[in-house]
């Protein structure tokens, strides 16, 4: 077992989830209620990472932040290194995980009947209080599902990690990349252990997603009564 | 000025011409078919719906909630409207107590909320969530949540000699449509009891005429975004302002005709049969000098003021002004004590009159379907309206 890789993977998953949660929450809540005509475009942009090969995203990231671009050169001069660092990996990880975080949360907010918001307003609650006391408590299963999906997807990410992070031990070598190394080096024993660990973590995360989704459905069924 | 006054006008997204008021402690029912705009009017009062082009005013106890001329437009939070939603819209993640406490302002303690729930028969259920309550119980929680918005603060009542008045309104959007019939009867009684204790204007939206008639002090007939007629239920039902109102309040026996002036305050209502017969019958009516000679009218025959007598035997003495109309009994539908009778006037073969006779009346007439009777129609039984001009 490559413990350092496991550590990198878990760190990346935790940081991605933490960084993405506020962004995803704001985006998802906005998308769930907005009547703005440009909404489908924003939704398409958010879903794009699901369809694009990770190499495309990694490539554009290198183009944008590599030393070759003016922006990348300026960053390097300011002492910020994003290519082949955990920070850079985190940035791109947040980007590719947007759909996994936003989708379940958006669905959860959209499932809150509008009449409940109105009931809160006529009860004297401001929009902000309505969000905290009514909408968020009803949408929390969606939040948990989004977080679990993000964790699982970050652990499984391979292409982007390889392109953006390289393969630096203790910095950007994640479990999935390490597994690839081990297979290349014919160390099948270690590969088995890591593959099993990834299967286990992903299965756990997906089970949690489904369990939260069921809680969410029960909540919705109850609101429709 | 105490109570609620509403004057609203807008052209889109739906045409709206609303004008009605509701005194403190009064219950006014907005009645109309679905899609007539009655719920939109209610939502406009609560501040949940404001068309962009709206013109008009909503005032509660002299306070402007909306005044387009003065640029006043209060938020729903600032309006103190207790609204009972059609499907209650209770917060599913909160207990009954928390649902009500959320809407209670400062000055309401947990015990005050509990006391209110107790008054509504929910004492033992306050810690339940909406899902664990029956439809009728949910409705009462929704009512309690609306009430705390418009009731005086309990603590102020104990401290100050006179409880501060709350400029509020209670709005009920089809509150009885989602519960079963026995529960509805109980809730009717509770609403009546509630009115003894709370003296804010109450506006009830319903499509159920019987409900409006039973609960409301006054009804407002709403159709296609317009308030057509306002008045005491009995009055509106007996004298609809025009044919559309008559149709909406479900009046039977409403017909077309033509009004002619006679002498000494009398007039004639010419009831013409459809072609090919084209025959006509004249009914004596009062001339109140409101309708010009020869005006086409719609008119309503109030069955409760029609005497039905046997066809055989002596003609009997008709009172002055009474019109005698010989009719054939086409059909008799007996519903317990009441028989729904369909009659066809002898001279007007394409017209039918529907009357509710008691089974006892029918037995006394000794007549069944196919037999003949005579109707004695007093002028008071005829209500004449000008044909509605668009």
Coordinates of C-alpha atoms in Angstrom, one line a residue:
Chain A
X1 CA 0.0 0.0 0.0
X2 CA 1.3 3.4 -1.0
X3 CA 0.4 5.4 2.2
X4 CA 1.7 8.6 0.9
X5 CA -0.5 8.3 -2.2
X6 CA -3.5 7.5 0.0
X7 CA -2.7 10.6 2.0
X8 CA -2.5 12.8 -1.1
X9 CA -5.7 11.4 -2.4
X10 CA -7.6 11.9 0.8
X11 CA -6.2 15.4 1.2
X12 CA -7.2 16.3 -2.3
X13 CA -10.7 14.9 -1.9
X14 CA -11.2 16.7 1.4
X15 CA -9.9 20.1 0.2
X16 CA -11.8 19.8 -3.1
X17 CA -15.0 19.1 -1.3
X18 CA -14.5 21.9 1.2
X19 CA -13.6 24.4 -1.5
X20 CA -16.5 23.4 -3.8
X21 CA -19.2 23.3 -1.1
X22 CA -19.8 27.1 -0.8
X23 CA -19.4 27.6 -4.6
X24 CA -21.6 24.7 -5.5
X25 CA -24.2 25.7 -2.9
X26 CA -24.5 29.2 -4.2
X27 CA -24.6 28.1 -7.9
X28 CA -27.1 25.3 -7.2
X29 CA -29.5 27.5 -5.2
X30 CA -29.4 30.1 -7.9
X31 CA -30.0 27.7 -10.7
X32 CA -32.8 26.0 -8.8
X33 CA -34.9 29.2 -8.6
X34 CA -33.7 31.6 -11.3
X35 CA -36.0 32.4 -14.2
X36 CA -33.1 33.9 -16.2
X37 CA -33.2 32.9 -19.8
X38 CA -29.4 32.2 -19.9
X39 CA -29.8 29.4 -17.3
X40 CA -29.4 26.4 -19.8
X41 CA -26.1 27.8 -21.0
X42 CA -24.8 28.0 -17.4
X43 CA -26.1 24.5 -16.8
X44 CA -24.4 23.2 -20.0
X45 CA -21.1 24.8 -19.0
X46 CA -21.3 23.1 -15.6
X47 CA -22.0 19.7 -17.1
X48 CA -19.2 20.0 -19.7
X49 CA -16.6 18.4 -17.5
X50 CA -18.7 15.2 -17.5
X51 CA -18.4 14.8 -21.2
X52 CA -15.0 16.3 -22.0
X53 CA -12.0 13.9 -21.8
X54 CA -9.9 14.8 -18.7
X55 CA -7.0 15.3 -21.0
X56 CA -8.7 18.3 -22.7
X57 CA -9.2 20.0 -19.4
X58 CA -5.7 19.2 -18.3
X59 CA -4.3 20.5 -21.6
X60 CA -6.1 23.8 -21.3
X61 CA -5.0 24.1 -17.7
X62 CA -1.4 23.7 -18.8
X63 CA -1.9 26.2 -21.6
X64 CA -3.4 28.7 -19.2
X65 CA -1.1 28.3 -16.2
X66 CA 2.1 27.1 -17.8
X67 CA 5.2 29.3 -18.2
X68 CA 4.3 29.7 -21.8
X69 CA 1.4 32.0 -21.2
X70 CA 1.7 35.6 -20.1
X71 CA -0.6 34.9 -17.1
X72 CA 1.4 31.8 -16.1
X73 CA 4.6 33.8 -16.4
X74 CA 3.2 36.5 -14.2
X75 CA 2.1 34.0 -11.7
X76 CA 5.5 32.3 -11.7
X77 CA 7.1 35.8 -11.2
X78 CA 4.8 36.3 -8.2
X79 CA 6.0 33.0 -6.7
X80 CA 2.8 31.1 -7.4
X81 CA 3.3 27.7 -8.9
X82 CA 0.3 25.8 -10.0
X83 CA 1.6 23.3 -12.5
X84 CA 2.8 20.1 -10.9
X85 CA 1.7 21.2 -7.4
X86 CA -1.1 20.1 -5.1
X87 CA -2.6 23.7 -5.3
X88 CA -2.9 23.4 -9.0
X89 CA -4.4 20.0 -8.7
X90 CA -6.9 21.4 -6.3
X91 CA -7.9 24.2 -8.6
X92 CA -8.6 21.8 -11.6
X93 CA -10.2 19.3 -9.3
X94 CA -12.7 21.9 -8.1
X95 CA -13.4 22.6 -11.8
X96 CA -14.1 19.1 -12.9
X97 CA -16.1 18.3 -9.8
X98 CA -18.6 21.1 -10.3
X99 CA -21.3 18.9 -11.9
X100 CA -21.0 16.3 -9.2
X101 CA -21.5 18.9 -6.4
X102 CA -24.0 21.2 -8.2
X103 CA -26.4 18.7 -9.7
X104 CA -27.7 16.9 -6.5
X105 CA -27.9 20.2 -4.6
X106 CA -29.8 21.9 -7.4
X107 CA -32.2 19.0 -7.6
X108 CA -32.7 19.2 -3.8
X109 CA -33.5 22.9 -3.9
X110 CA -35.7 22.6 -6.9
X111 CA -37.7 20.0 -5.0
X112 CA -38.6 22.4 -2.2
X113 CA -42.1 23.6 -3.1
X114 CA -42.2 27.3 -3.8
X115 CA -45.3 27.6 -1.5
X116 CA -43.0 26.8 1.5
X117 CA -40.9 29.9 0.6
X118 CA -44.0 32.0 0.3
X119 CA -45.3 30.6 3.6
X120 CA -42.0 31.6 5.2
X121 CA -42.3 35.1 3.8
X122 CA -45.8 35.7 4.9
X123 CA -44.7 34.4 8.3
X124 CA -42.3 37.3 8.4
X125 CA -39.0 35.5 7.5
X126 CA -36.6 37.4 5.3
X127 CA -35.2 35.7 2.2
X128 CA -32.0 35.0 4.1
X129 CA -33.8 33.5 7.1
X130 CA -36.0 31.5 4.7
X131 CA -32.8 30.0 3.2
X132 CA -31.3 29.0 6.5
X133 CA -34.3 27.8 8.3
X134 CA -36.5 26.3 5.6
X135 CA -34.7 25.6 2.4
X136 CA -31.3 24.4 3.7
X137 CA -32.7 22.0 6.2
X138 CA -34.9 20.5 3.5
X139 CA -32.1 20.3 0.9
X140 CA -29.4 18.9 3.2
X141 CA -29.7 15.3 1.8
X142 CA -28.7 16.9 -1.6
X143 CA -25.8 18.6 0.0
X144 CA -24.5 15.3 1.5
X145 CA -25.0 13.5 -1.8
X146 CA -23.1 16.2 -3.6
X147 CA -20.2 16.0 -1.1
X148 CA -20.1 12.2 -1.2
X149 CA -20.1 12.2 -5.0
X150 CA -17.3 14.8 -5.1
X151 CA -15.1 12.8 -2.7
X152 CA -15.7 9.6 -4.7
X153 CA -15.0 11.2 -8.0
X154 CA -11.9 13.0 -6.8
X155 CA -10.4 9.8 -5.5
X156 CA -11.0 8.2 -8.9
X157 CA -9.7 11.0 -11.0
X158 CA -6.8 9.9 -13.2
X159 CA -6.3 11.8 -16.4
X160 CA -6.4 15.3 -15.1
X161 CA -4.1 14.4 -12.2
X162 CA -1.5 13.0 -14.5
X163 CA -1.6 15.9 -16.9
X164 CA -1.7 18.7 -14.3
X165 CA 0.0 17.3 -11.3
X166 CA 2.5 15.0 -12.9
X167 CA 3.5 12.2 -10.6
X168 CA 5.4 13.7 -7.7
X169 CA 5.5 11.5 -4.6
X170 CA 3.9 13.1 -1.6
X171 CA 2.7 16.1 -3.6
X172 CA 0.6 15.0 -6.6
X173 CA 0.8 11.2 -6.8
X174 CA -2.6 10.1 -5.9
X175 CA -3.8 6.5 -5.2
X176 CA -5.1 6.1 -8.8
X177 CA -1.8 7.3 -10.3
X178 CA 0.2 5.1 -7.9
X179 CA -1.9 2.1 -8.9
X180 CA -1.0 2.8 -12.5
X181 CA 2.7 2.9 -11.6
X182 CA 2.4 -0.3 -9.7
X183 CA 0.8 -2.1 -12.7
X184 CA 3.5 -0.7 -15.0
X185 CA 6.1 -2.0 -12.6
X186 CA 4.4 -5.4 -12.4
X187 CA 3.8 -5.1 -8.7
X188 CA 0.4 -6.7 -8.9
X189 CA 0.2 -7.4 -5.2
X190 CA 0.2 -3.7 -4.3
X191 CA -2.0 -2.9 -7.2
X192 CA -4.6 -5.3 -5.9
X193 CA -4.6 -3.6 -2.4
X194 CA -5.0 -0.1 -3.9
X195 CA -7.6 -1.1 -6.4
X196 CA -9.6 -2.8 -3.6
X197 CA -9.2 0.3 -1.4
X198 CA -10.6 2.5 -4.2
X199 CA -13.5 0.1 -4.9
X200 CA -14.3 0.1 -1.2
X201 CA -14.2 3.9 -0.8
X202 CA -16.3 4.5 -4.0
X203 CA -18.9 1.9 -3.0
X204 CA -19.2 3.5 0.4
X205 CA -19.6 6.9 -1.1
X206 CA -22.2 5.8 -3.6
X207 CA -24.2 3.9 -0.9
X208 CA -24.2 7.1 1.1
X209 CA -25.4 9.1 -2.0
X210 CA -28.3 6.7 -2.5
X211 CA -29.2 6.7 1.2
X212 CA -29.3 10.5 1.3
X213 CA -31.3 10.5 -1.9
X214 CA -33.9 8.2 -0.3
X215 CA -34.1 10.6 2.7
X216 CA -34.6 13.4 0.3
X217 CA -37.4 11.6 -1.5
X218 CA -39.1 10.9 1.7
X219 CA -38.9 14.6 2.5
X220 CA -40.4 15.5 -0.9
X221 CA -43.2 12.9 -0.6
X222 CA -44.1 14.4 2.7
X223 CA -44.2 17.9 1.3
X224 CA -46.6 16.8 -1.4
X225 CA -49.2 15.4 0.9
Chain B
X1 CA -60.7 53.6 8.0
X2 CA -60.9 50.2 9.6
X3 CA -60.8 46.9 7.7
X4 CA -59.4 46.0 4.4
X5 CA -60.0 47.9 1.1
X6 CA -58.8 46.5 -2.2
X7 CA -58.8 48.3 -5.5
X8 CA -56.6 46.7 -8.2
X9 CA -56.3 47.0 -11.9
X10 CA -53.9 45.4 -14.3
X11 CA -53.8 44.2 -17.9
X12 CA -51.2 41.5 -17.9
X13 CA -50.3 38.7 -17.3
X14 CA -54.0 38.3 -16.5
X15 CA -56.7 41.0 -16.7
X16 CA -57.5 42.1 -13.2
X17 CA -60.3 44.5 -12.0
X18 CA -60.8 43.9 -8.4
X19 CA -62.7 46.2 -6.0
X20 CA -64.0 45.0 -2.7
X21 CA -63.6 45.7 1.0
X22 CA -63.9 43.6 4.2
X23 CA -64.6 45.1 7.6
X24 CA -62.9 44.1 10.9
X25 CA -64.3 40.8 12.0
X26 CA -66.2 40.4 8.7
X27 CA -65.8 37.3 6.6
X28 CA -65.9 38.0 2.8
X29 CA -65.8 35.1 0.4
X30 CA -64.3 35.5 -3.1
X31 CA -66.3 33.1 -5.2
X32 CA -65.7 32.1 -8.8
X33 CA -64.7 29.2 -11.0
X34 CA -61.2 28.0 -11.1
X35 CA -58.9 30.3 -13.1
X36 CA -61.1 33.3 -12.4
X37 CA -58.4 35.1 -10.5
X38 CA -59.7 34.9 -7.0
X39 CA -56.5 33.3 -5.7
X40 CA -54.4 35.9 -7.5
X41 CA -56.4 38.6 -5.6
X42 CA -55.7 36.9 -2.3
X43 CA -52.0 36.6 -3.2
X44 CA -51.9 40.2 -4.2
X45 CA -53.2 41.1 -0.7
X46 CA -50.5 39.0 0.9
X47 CA -47.8 40.6 -1.3
X48 CA -46.9 37.4 -3.0
X49 CA -48.1 38.5 -6.4
X50 CA -47.8 41.9 -7.9
X51 CA -48.3 42.4 -11.7
X52 CA -45.7 44.8 -13.1
X53 CA -48.4 47.1 -14.5
X54 CA -50.7 47.0 -11.4
X55 CA -52.6 50.2 -10.5
X56 CA -54.5 50.7 -7.3
X57 CA -54.4 50.4 -3.5
X58 CA -54.6 47.8 -0.8
X59 CA -55.2 49.4 2.6
X60 CA -55.6 47.7 6.0
X61 CA -56.8 49.8 8.9
X62 CA -55.8 52.9 7.1
X63 CA -52.3 51.6 6.5
X64 CA -51.2 51.3 2.9
X65 CA -49.8 48.0 1.9
X66 CA -49.9 48.9 -1.7
X67 CA -50.5 52.3 -3.2
X68 CA -49.2 52.7 -6.8
X69 CA -50.0 56.4 -6.9
X70 CA -47.9 57.0 -3.8
X71 CA -45.2 54.5 -4.7
X72 CA -46.0 52.3 -1.6
X73 CA -45.3 48.6 -2.0
X74 CA -44.8 46.6 1.3
X75 CA -43.0 43.3 1.2
X76 CA -44.9 40.2 2.3
X77 CA -42.9 40.2 5.5
X78 CA -44.1 43.7 6.4
X79 CA -47.8 43.1 5.7
X80 CA -49.0 41.0 8.6
X81 CA -51.2 38.8 6.5
X82 CA -52.1 35.5 8.0
X83 CA -52.4 33.2 5.0
X84 CA -53.7 29.7 5.1
X85 CA -52.5 28.0 1.9
X86 CA -54.7 25.6 -0.1
X87 CA -52.4 22.7 0.7
X88 CA -51.3 24.3 4.0
X89 CA -47.6 24.6 3.1
X90 CA -46.5 23.5 6.5
X91 CA -42.7 23.3 7.0
X92 CA -42.3 19.5 6.9
X93 CA -39.1 19.4 9.0
X94 CA -40.6 21.2 11.9
X95 CA -43.0 20.2 14.6
X96 CA -46.5 21.8 14.7
X97 CA -45.3 24.0 17.6
X98 CA -42.2 25.1 15.7
X99 CA -44.3 25.9 12.6
X100 CA -46.5 28.2 14.6
X101 CA -43.6 29.6 16.7
X102 CA -41.7 30.6 13.6
X103 CA -44.5 32.9 12.5
X104 CA -45.1 34.4 16.0
X105 CA -43.5 37.7 16.5
X106 CA -41.5 38.9 19.5
X107 CA -43.8 38.9 22.6
X108 CA -44.9 35.3 21.9
X109 CA -43.5 32.8 24.3
X110 CA -43.4 29.0 23.7
X111 CA -46.3 28.8 26.3
X112 CA -48.4 31.3 24.3
X113 CA -48.0 29.2 21.2
X114 CA -48.9 26.1 23.1
X115 CA -52.0 27.8 24.5
X116 CA -53.1 28.7 21.0
X117 CA -52.5 25.2 19.8
X118 CA -54.6 23.9 22.7
X119 CA -57.4 26.3 21.8
X120 CA -57.5 24.7 18.3
X121 CA -57.6 21.2 19.8
X122 CA -54.0 20.4 19.1
X123 CA -52.6 20.3 22.6
X124 CA -51.3 16.7 22.5
X125 CA -50.0 17.0 19.0
X126 CA -47.7 20.0 19.2
X127 CA -44.5 18.0 19.0
X128 CA -45.6 16.1 15.9
X129 CA -44.4 16.8 12.4
X130 CA -46.9 17.6 9.7
X131 CA -46.5 14.1 8.2
X132 CA -47.7 12.6 11.4
X133 CA -50.9 14.7 11.4
X134 CA -54.2 14.1 9.6
X135 CA -55.5 16.5 7.0
X136 CA -57.8 18.3 9.4
X137 CA -55.1 18.6 12.0
X138 CA -52.6 20.0 9.5
X139 CA -55.3 22.5 8.5
X140 CA -55.6 23.6 12.1
X141 CA -51.8 24.0 12.4
X142 CA -51.9 26.1 9.3
X143 CA -54.7 28.2 10.7
X144 CA -52.7 28.7 14.0
X145 CA -49.7 29.7 12.0
X146 CA -51.8 32.3 10.2
X147 CA -53.5 33.5 13.4
X148 CA -50.3 34.3 15.2
X149 CA -49.6 36.9 12.5
X150 CA -52.8 38.8 13.2
X151 CA -53.5 38.3 16.9
X152 CA -52.4 40.8 19.5
X153 CA -49.2 39.9 21.3
X154 CA -50.3 37.9 24.4
X155 CA -47.6 39.4 26.6
X156 CA -48.7 42.9 25.7
X157 CA -52.2 42.0 26.6
X158 CA -51.2 41.2 30.1
X159 CA -48.9 44.2 30.6
X160 CA -50.8 47.0 28.9
X161 CA -54.4 47.7 29.8
X162 CA -55.4 47.7 26.2
X163 CA -53.8 45.2 23.8
X164 CA -52.2 46.9 20.9
X165 CA -54.3 46.5 17.8
X166 CA -52.7 44.5 15.0
X167 CA -53.4 45.8 11.5
X168 CA -53.7 42.5 9.8
X169 CA -55.9 40.3 7.6
X170 CA -56.6 36.6 7.7
X171 CA -56.6 35.1 4.2
X172 CA -57.9 31.6 3.6
X173 CA -57.2 30.0 0.2
X174 CA -59.6 27.1 -0.4
X175 CA -58.8 25.9 3.1
X176 CA -61.4 23.2 3.2
X177 CA -60.9 21.7 -0.2
X178 CA -58.4 19.1 0.9
X179 CA -60.2 17.5 3.8
X180 CA -63.0 15.0 3.9
X181 CA -66.6 16.0 4.4
X182 CA -67.0 15.2 8.2
X183 CA -63.8 17.1 9.0
X184 CA -65.0 20.0 6.9
X185 CA -68.1 20.3 9.0
X186 CA -66.0 20.4 12.1
X187 CA -63.7 23.0 10.6
X188 CA -66.7 25.1 9.6
X189 CA -67.8 25.2 13.2
X190 CA -64.3 26.0 14.4
X191 CA -64.1 28.9 11.9
X192 CA -67.4 30.2 13.2
X193 CA -66.1 30.0 16.7
X194 CA -62.9 31.7 15.8
X195 CA -64.7 34.7 14.5
X196 CA -66.0 35.4 17.9
X197 CA -62.5 35.8 19.2
X198 CA -60.5 37.4 16.4
X199 CA -61.7 40.7 14.9
X200 CA -59.6 41.1 11.8
X201 CA -60.9 41.2 8.2
X202 CA -61.1 37.6 6.9
X203 CA -61.1 36.9 3.2
X204 CA -62.0 33.3 2.1
X205 CA -61.4 32.1 -1.4
X206 CA -63.6 29.2 -2.5
X207 CA -65.2 27.8 -5.6
X208 CA -67.9 26.2 -3.5
X209 CA -71.1 28.2 -3.5
X210 CA -72.7 26.4 -0.6
X211 CA -69.6 27.0 1.5
X212 CA -69.6 30.7 0.7
X213 CA -73.3 30.9 1.5
X214 CA -72.8 29.2 4.8
X215 CA -69.7 30.9 6.1
X216 CA -69.6 34.4 4.6
X217 CA -71.2 37.7 5.7
X218 CA -70.8 38.9 2.1
X219 CA -69.7 37.2 -1.1
X220 CA -67.8 38.8 -4.0
X221 CA -68.5 37.0 -7.3
X222 CA -65.3 36.8 -9.3
X223 CA -65.0 35.9 -13.0
X224 CA -62.2 36.5 -15.5
X225 CA -60.2 38.6 -13.1
X226 CA -63.2 40.9 -12.4
X227 CA -65.2 41.3 -9.2
X228 CA -68.7 41.3 -10.7
X229 CA -71.0 41.7 -7.7
X230 CA -70.6 42.1 -3.9
X231 CA -73.3 41.6 -1.3
X232 CA -74.9 39.4 1.3
X233 CA -75.1 35.8 0.0
X234 CA -78.9 35.6 0.1
X235 CA -79.1 38.9 -1.8
X236 CA -76.6 38.0 -4.5
X237 CA -78.2 34.6 -5.0
X238 CA -81.7 36.1 -5.2
X239 CA -80.9 39.1 -7.4
X240 CA -77.8 38.5 -9.5
X241 CA -76.7 41.7 -11.2
X242 CA -76.4 40.2 -14.6
X243 CA -76.7 36.9 -16.5
X244 CA -73.1 35.9 -15.9
X245 CA -73.5 36.2 -12.2
X246 CA -76.7 34.2 -12.4
X247 CA -74.8 31.5 -14.3
X248 CA -71.9 31.6 -11.8
X249 CA -74.1 31.3 -8.7
X250 CA -75.8 28.3 -10.4
X251 CA -79.3 29.8 -10.6
X252 CA -81.7 27.4 -12.3
X253 CA -84.5 28.8 -14.5
X254 CA -82.8 31.6 -16.1
X255 CA -84.2 32.6 -19.5
X256 CA -84.1 35.2 -22.3
X257 CA -87.0 37.6 -22.9
X258 CA -88.1 41.1 -23.7
X259 CA -89.4 43.8 -21.3
X260 CA -92.3 46.0 -22.2
X261 CA -93.8 48.9 -20.3
X262 CA -97.5 48.9 -19.4
X263 CA -99.4 51.3 -17.2
X264 CA -99.5 52.1 -13.4
X265 CA -96.1 50.6 -12.6
X266 CA -96.8 47.4 -14.4
X267 CA -94.8 45.8 -17.2
X268 CA -94.9 42.7 -19.3
X269 CA -92.1 40.2 -19.7
X270 CA -92.4 38.6 -23.1
X271 CA -91.1 35.0 -22.9
X272 CA -90.6 33.8 -26.4
X273 CA -90.1 30.2 -27.5
X274 CA -87.3 29.3 -29.8
X275 CA -88.1 28.9 -33.5
X276 CA -89.9 27.2 -35.1
X277 CA -92.8 27.7 -32.7
X278 CA -91.9 31.3 -31.9
X279 CA -94.9 31.4 -29.6
X280 CA -94.8 33.7 -26.6
X281 CA -96.2 34.1 -23.2
X282 CA -96.6 37.4 -21.3
X283 CA -95.7 37.4 -17.6
X284 CA -96.8 40.3 -15.4
X285 CA -94.0 42.1 -13.7
X286 CA -93.4 45.4 -11.8
X287 CA -92.0 48.3 -13.8
X288 CA -89.4 49.9 -11.6
X289 CA -88.6 52.4 -14.3
X290 CA -85.1 51.0 -14.6
X291 CA -85.5 49.3 -18.0
X292 CA -86.6 50.9 -21.2
X293 CA -89.6 49.7 -23.2
X294 CA -88.7 46.9 -25.6
X295 CA -85.3 46.0 -23.9
X296 CA -84.0 42.4 -24.4
X297 CA -83.4 41.0 -20.9
X298 CA -82.3 37.9 -19.1
X299 CA -84.5 36.9 -16.2
X300 CA -84.7 34.4 -13.4
X301 CA -87.7 32.6 -12.1
X302 CA -87.2 32.1 -8.3
X303 CA -88.8 28.7 -7.8
X304 CA -89.3 29.2 -4.1
X305 CA -91.9 31.9 -4.8
X306 CA -93.9 29.9 -7.4
X307 CA -97.2 28.2 -6.3
X308 CA -98.0 24.9 -8.0
X309 CA -101.7 24.0 -8.1
X310 CA -103.5 21.0 -9.6
X311 CA -104.6 21.4 -13.2
X312 CA -108.0 19.8 -12.7
X313 CA -110.9 21.4 -10.8
X314 CA -111.8 25.1 -10.5
X315 CA -109.5 27.6 -12.1
X316 CA -109.1 29.2 -8.6
X317 CA -108.6 32.8 -7.9
X318 CA -105.3 34.2 -9.0
X319 CA -104.1 37.2 -7.1
X320 CA -103.8 40.4 -9.1
X321 CA -100.7 40.4 -11.2
X322 CA -100.2 36.7 -10.9
X323 CA -99.6 34.9 -14.1
X324 CA -101.1 31.4 -14.6
X325 CA -98.9 29.0 -16.6
X326 CA -100.1 25.5 -17.6
X327 CA -97.2 23.1 -17.6
X328 CA -96.6 19.4 -18.2
X329 CA -94.6 17.5 -15.7
X330 CA -91.8 15.9 -17.7
X331 CA -89.7 14.3 -15.1
X332 CA -89.6 13.7 -11.4
X333 CA -86.4 12.9 -9.6
X334 CA -87.1 12.1 -5.9
X335 CA -84.3 12.8 -3.5
X336 CA -85.5 11.9 0.0
X337 CA -87.9 14.7 1.0
X338 CA -87.2 16.8 -2.1
X339 CA -88.4 16.0 -5.6
X340 CA -86.6 17.7 -8.5
X341 CA -89.3 18.4 -11.1
X342 CA -88.8 19.3 -14.7
X343 CA -91.8 21.1 -16.3
X344 CA -92.6 22.2 -19.8
X345 CA -94.9 25.2 -20.4
X346 CA -97.8 24.3 -22.7
X347 CA -97.3 27.2 -25.1
X348 CA -93.5 27.1 -25.1
X349 CA -92.5 23.5 -26.1
X350 CA -88.7 24.2 -26.2
X351 CA -88.5 25.7 -22.6
X352 CA -88.2 23.8 -19.3
X353 CA -88.6 25.0 -15.8
X354 CA -86.9 23.2 -12.9
X355 CA -88.7 23.3 -9.5
X356 CA -87.9 21.7 -6.2
X357 CA -91.1 20.4 -4.6
X358 CA -91.5 18.6 -1.4
X359 CA -92.7 15.0 -1.7
X360 CA -95.7 16.1 0.4
X361 CA -96.6 18.8 -2.2
X362 CA -96.3 16.3 -5.0
X363 CA -98.6 13.8 -3.2
X364 CA -101.2 16.5 -2.7
X365 CA -101.1 17.4 -6.4
X366 CA -101.8 13.8 -7.2
X367 CA -99.7 14.0 -10.3
X368 CA -96.8 12.1 -11.8
X369 CA -94.5 12.4 -14.8
X370 CA -96.6 13.2 -17.9
X371 CA -99.4 14.9 -15.9
X372 CA -100.3 18.6 -16.0
X373 CA -100.1 21.3 -13.3
X374 CA -100.6 25.1 -13.2
X375 CA -97.9 27.5 -12.0
X376 CA -99.0 30.7 -10.3
X377 CA -96.2 33.1 -10.9
X378 CA -96.2 36.3 -8.7
X379 CA -94.2 39.3 -10.0
X380 CA -92.0 39.0 -7.0
X381 CA -90.8 35.6 -8.3
X382 CA -89.3 37.3 -11.4
X383 CA -85.9 38.9 -11.3
X384 CA -85.1 40.8 -14.5
X385 CA -81.5 41.8 -15.6
X386 CA -80.4 43.7 -18.7
X387 CA -78.5 41.5 -21.1
X388 CA -74.9 41.8 -20.2
X389 CA -73.0 44.0 -22.6
X390 CA -69.3 43.3 -23.0

